[in-house]
Amino acid sequence: MTGRRPAFLVRAALVLWLPLAVAPAALRAQAPPPAPGATAAVAAASESLRLAEGLLARGFHDLARKELAAVLERRPPPETAARARLLLIECLRAEGKASEVLAEIERFRQEWPGHPRSGAVELVRGEQLLALGREAEAGRVLAPLASAADPNLQDGARYHLARLAEAAGRTAEAAERYAAFRGLPAPAERPYVAYAWLSEGLFLRRQGDRAGAAAAWNRLAAAAAAPAAVRAEALFRLGEMAFAQGDHRAAATADERLLREWPASAWDAEARRRLAWAHYHLRDFAGAQTQVIHWAADHPAAGVEDRLFLAALCQAGVGRVPEALAAMRQLLARPGLPASYAIPARRQVAAWLATLGRTAEAVAEAKAFLAAHPAAPERADVAYFAGEALARAGSWAEAEPWLRQALAAAGPSWTFWPAAPARLEECLRRTGRLPAAAAAYRELAQRGELAGRPGFLLRAGQLAREAGAAAAAAADFAAVRERHAGAPEAVTATVELAQLEADRGDFAAAELIVAELLERLPAAQSEQRSRLQLFAGWLAYSRKEYAVAVERFRRLVDAKPPPAVAVEAKRYLATALLDGGNDAEARTLFAELLKDEAAPPWPDPLLARVEELFFRQGRLAEAALACRRLKLAADPQMAGRGRLRLAAALFAGGDAAAARAELAPLLAEAAPPAFRKEALALAGDLDAAAGRTDQAVLAYTAALQPPSPARGEAGARARLGLASIHFREGRLELALEQAVGAFVLENDPVFTPQAMLLAVRILQRQGRTQEARTTWRELLQRFPVAAESLRDDPEIRPLAAAAAPPGA
């Protein structure tokens, strides 16, 4: 689900701190039947008392209260009157009428000061004082009870004292008092222990100790003798906390157990709702749909809007976008739909219309949305969807104002920052307005909330330079260097400034400027001098005089300049060595540089190149080091690439769990579409390797989903993955279709030859020898090294022999 979604409504904790089932024995004692020969008044009072007890036990508090009042009006014998007063206290307490409870307790204390159940009444008094916020009085009442002979009174007093300490902000005392209950058993006759465990979990979660909270609730969930309602709430809280942390797997496990063991608990509807959302976030759209069906059947009147919203998202999740669109429009047709659902629902409608290429409808929906919700945060998304739909349709001029409107409304953490400015640039480029594109990036760079992103100003300069506006480009690059001197973009800006001279072919002038500056700078300004020497090396490098560049950079490194300059010099030296054909020394230098955690930031393009260098050589540790830096890049595109390639390196190195953790942000709905497709393809490999075939098929299929299926390495990976699964399960035609797609549509050096080999095997098993031979020859031609390594394979040997040239 993208954008703002309706809040997952979880009912606030209704812990009945002294529940009816936990009330002291005196408050639950049943009246005996009237004795033989009792007077009519006594008998009537006794019957009314028994009726009141029955009503109270069934939750009919108002009726029970009337019966108890009638009993007390008849002035029954003291024993009956005391019992009626106790039950009236319990009744008022169950209704939450704390002040009236205290009034009745005071009458009881005055009428029966030495009653055997006075301790239980005092416990209720302390509880009610605490409920009213009268903490000092509550403490004075509860403190003596903490050493009472009755274990249940002890438990109750200590439990309420822990709550009191927490309410008063004495967290250390509260923690100590709650912790005292951990080693106690939780038998049915001591229910306060279970309530203390539940409350300790809530307390620890509020303190940020999620592990401690989980331990308390797991202990309670396993206590077979604890009250069922409390154990059910413990499971609910475990699921609630896991869901809030984004651990949807753990949330689903807790909620499934809750619904299985206590299907009629007070938490049933909320748990069912959360379980459905957990499946959705786990990309188990079919499972989410199943839970939606159960949710509707068990609780038809609860959370209807939320249920319909999720059902529509699930339809889109399984690729049925037209059906999802229809379902979302049905939700929007509901009278009185709250804005919390109407706004995200209309946003999804606009997104899906754009996805389906229904451009006119997408634009109309965007206009209607902005008219109805002009201040909604989603307005930037909706305007972008309209612009994106128009751009896809080739209506570049019409798309431009929508994209500008989206950018104007977007905040700094907007999902579409990488895509929207690039799309606006494309629109202006397509209409021949490169200076306007540069101006658009310049405007973004001037916005206060985006001032920390030098990439906008750098791109403005690059577009100005491309448009031939050298002066404007130079001003932009100079501004990048001045405002973001320590950023990687500043290095790029320096390169761009020098390249402006190179564009004119005046390298000598550039060299002269550097030489003159070096002469004027005093020796004391060693860092500035070393940076100019670094620049001189770059000038040689930029005109492809790699031997000269290597000599200059090496001389600078040997002079031991300041650490920051030394690192840059080594980087340039390694790059010049690489471009000059000395890969071995370049890799040695890059490997050393990657291990220096204190080094200044790397230029993102260089990191990407170095990562590729090591990854293709199978040096996964160095590739991972490069990716760990690249994923922290300011440019979201570079950061996404770094995270994606880090996951690939970790997976190739055998650490599937770490790879999956890196992929998680890229699999989210809000991730950039291109990265999400690549991440889905890699997630498919992770699932396949773990034996989760169904999840792998879903991931591969989603990666290849129109309108923007994965291409290149990701496309080949996904098609090969599907082909391999079909092949293992005996569906040879489907396997062949996907394998052929992987080498007809893609040309990846790793996965395409594997797909070709799989196609050869399938064709051999189908008896289609001629087609197998043709595919083998193509494999030999396109990937000779890979093909040569397979010649001795039993299924390949006959083809390899037949395909050998004369005289081989």
Coordinates of N, CA, C and O in Angstrom, one line a residue, residues 1-8 277 280-281 306 309 313 328 338-349 369 373 375-379 381-382 385 414-416 669-670:
M1 N 0.8 -1.2 0.0 CA 0.0 0.0 0.0 C 0.9 1.2 0.0 O 1.8 1.3 0.8
T2 N 0.6 2.2 -0.9 CA 1.5 3.3 -1.0 C 0.7 4.5 -0.4 O -0.5 4.6 -0.3
G3 N 1.5 5.6 -0.2 CA 0.9 6.9 0.3 C 0.3 6.7 1.7 O 0.7 5.8 2.4
R4 N -0.5 7.6 2.1 CA -1.1 7.5 3.4 C -2.2 6.5 3.4 O -3.1 6.5 2.5
R5 N -2.2 5.6 4.4 CA -3.3 4.6 4.5 C -4.1 4.8 5.7 O -3.5 5.4 6.7
P6 N -5.3 4.3 5.8 CA -6.1 4.5 7.0 C -5.3 3.9 8.2 O -4.7 2.8 8.1
A7 N -5.4 4.5 9.3 CA -4.7 4.0 10.5 C -5.3 2.7 10.9 O -6.5 2.5 10.8
F8 N -4.4 1.8 11.3 CA -4.9 0.5 11.8 C -5.4 0.7 13.2 O -4.7 1.0 14.2
W277 N -3.9 -7.4 7.3 CA -2.9 -6.4 6.9 C -1.5 -7.0 7.0 O -0.6 -6.7 6.2
Y280 N -0.9 -8.9 3.9 CA -0.7 -8.0 2.8 C 0.8 -7.4 2.8 O 1.4 -7.4 1.8
H281 N 1.3 -7.0 4.0 CA 2.6 -6.5 4.0 C 3.7 -7.5 3.8 O 4.8 -7.2 3.4
D306 N -12.1 -0.2 6.1 CA -10.8 -0.8 6.1 C -10.7 -2.1 5.4 O -9.8 -2.3 4.6
F309 N -11.0 -1.4 1.6 CA -9.8 -0.8 1.1 C -8.7 -1.9 0.9 O -8.0 -1.9 -0.1
L313 N -6.6 -3.4 -2.5 CA -5.2 -3.4 -2.6 C -4.7 -4.8 -2.9 O -3.7 -5.0 -3.7
M328 N -12.2 -0.3 -5.5 CA -11.9 1.0 -4.8 C -13.0 2.0 -5.1 O -13.4 2.8 -4.2
P338 N -15.5 8.3 5.5 CA -14.6 9.3 6.2 C -13.4 9.7 5.2 O -13.0 8.9 4.4
A339 N -13.0 10.9 5.4 CA -11.8 11.4 4.6 C -10.6 10.6 4.8 O -9.8 10.5 3.8
S340 N -10.4 10.0 6.0 CA -9.2 9.1 6.2 C -9.2 7.9 5.2 O -8.1 7.3 5.0
Y341 N -10.3 7.6 4.7 CA -10.4 6.5 3.7 C -10.6 7.1 2.3 O -10.0 6.6 1.3
A342 N -11.4 8.1 2.2 CA -11.7 8.7 0.8 C -10.4 9.2 0.2 O -10.2 9.0 -1.0
I343 N -9.6 9.9 0.9 CA -8.4 10.5 0.3 C -7.4 9.4 -0.2 O -7.0 9.5 -1.4
P344 N -7.0 8.5 0.7 CA -6.0 7.5 0.1 C -6.7 6.6 -1.0 O -6.0 6.1 -1.9
A345 N -8.0 6.4 -0.9 CA -8.7 5.6 -1.9 C -8.6 6.3 -3.2 O -8.3 5.7 -4.3
R346 N -8.9 7.6 -3.2 CA -8.9 8.4 -4.5 C -7.4 8.5 -5.0 O -7.2 8.5 -6.2
R347 N -6.5 8.5 -4.1 CA -5.1 8.5 -4.6 C -4.8 7.2 -5.3 O -4.1 7.2 -6.3
Q348 N -5.2 6.1 -4.7 CA -5.0 4.8 -5.4 C -5.7 4.7 -6.8 O -5.1 4.2 -7.7
V349 N -6.9 5.3 -6.8 CA -7.6 5.3 -8.1 C -6.8 6.0 -9.2 O -6.6 5.6 -10.3
F369 N -9.7 15.3 -7.6 CA -9.1 15.2 -6.3 C -8.6 16.5 -5.7 O -8.8 16.9 -4.6
H373 N -9.8 18.1 -2.3 CA -8.8 18.0 -1.2 C -7.6 18.9 -1.5 O -6.5 18.3 -1.7
A375 N -5.6 20.7 0.2 CA -4.6 20.7 1.2 C -4.1 19.3 1.6 O -3.2 19.2 2.4
A376 N -4.6 18.3 1.0 CA -4.2 16.9 1.4 C -2.7 16.7 1.0 O -2.2 17.1 -0.1
P377 N -2.0 16.0 1.9 CA -0.6 15.7 1.6 C -0.4 14.9 0.3 O 0.6 14.9 -0.4
E378 N -1.5 14.1 0.0 CA -1.4 13.2 -1.2 C -1.5 14.0 -2.5 O -1.4 13.4 -3.6
R379 N -1.7 15.3 -2.5 CA -1.9 16.1 -3.7 C -0.7 16.0 -4.6 O -0.8 16.0 -5.8
D381 N 1.3 13.4 -4.9 CA 1.3 12.1 -5.5 C 0.3 12.2 -6.7 O 0.6 11.7 -7.8
V382 N -0.9 12.7 -6.4 CA -1.9 12.6 -7.5 C -1.5 13.5 -8.7 O -1.7 13.1 -9.8
F385 N 0.9 11.5 -10.6 CA 0.3 10.4 -11.4 C -0.2 10.9 -12.7 O -0.1 10.3 -13.8
W414 N 9.4 13.0 0.1 CA 8.4 12.5 -0.9 C 9.0 11.3 -1.6 O 10.2 11.2 -1.9
T415 N 8.1 10.3 -1.8 CA 8.4 9.1 -2.4 C 9.0 9.2 -3.8 O 9.9 8.5 -4.2
F416 N 8.5 10.2 -4.6 CA 8.8 10.3 -6.0 C 9.9 11.4 -6.3 O 10.0 11.8 -7.5
E669 N 6.1 -1.0 -1.4 CA 5.3 -0.4 -2.5 C 5.9 1.0 -2.8 O 5.8 1.4 -4.0
A670 N 6.4 1.7 -1.8 CA 6.9 3.1 -2.1 C 8.3 3.1 -2.7 O 8.8 4.2 -3.1

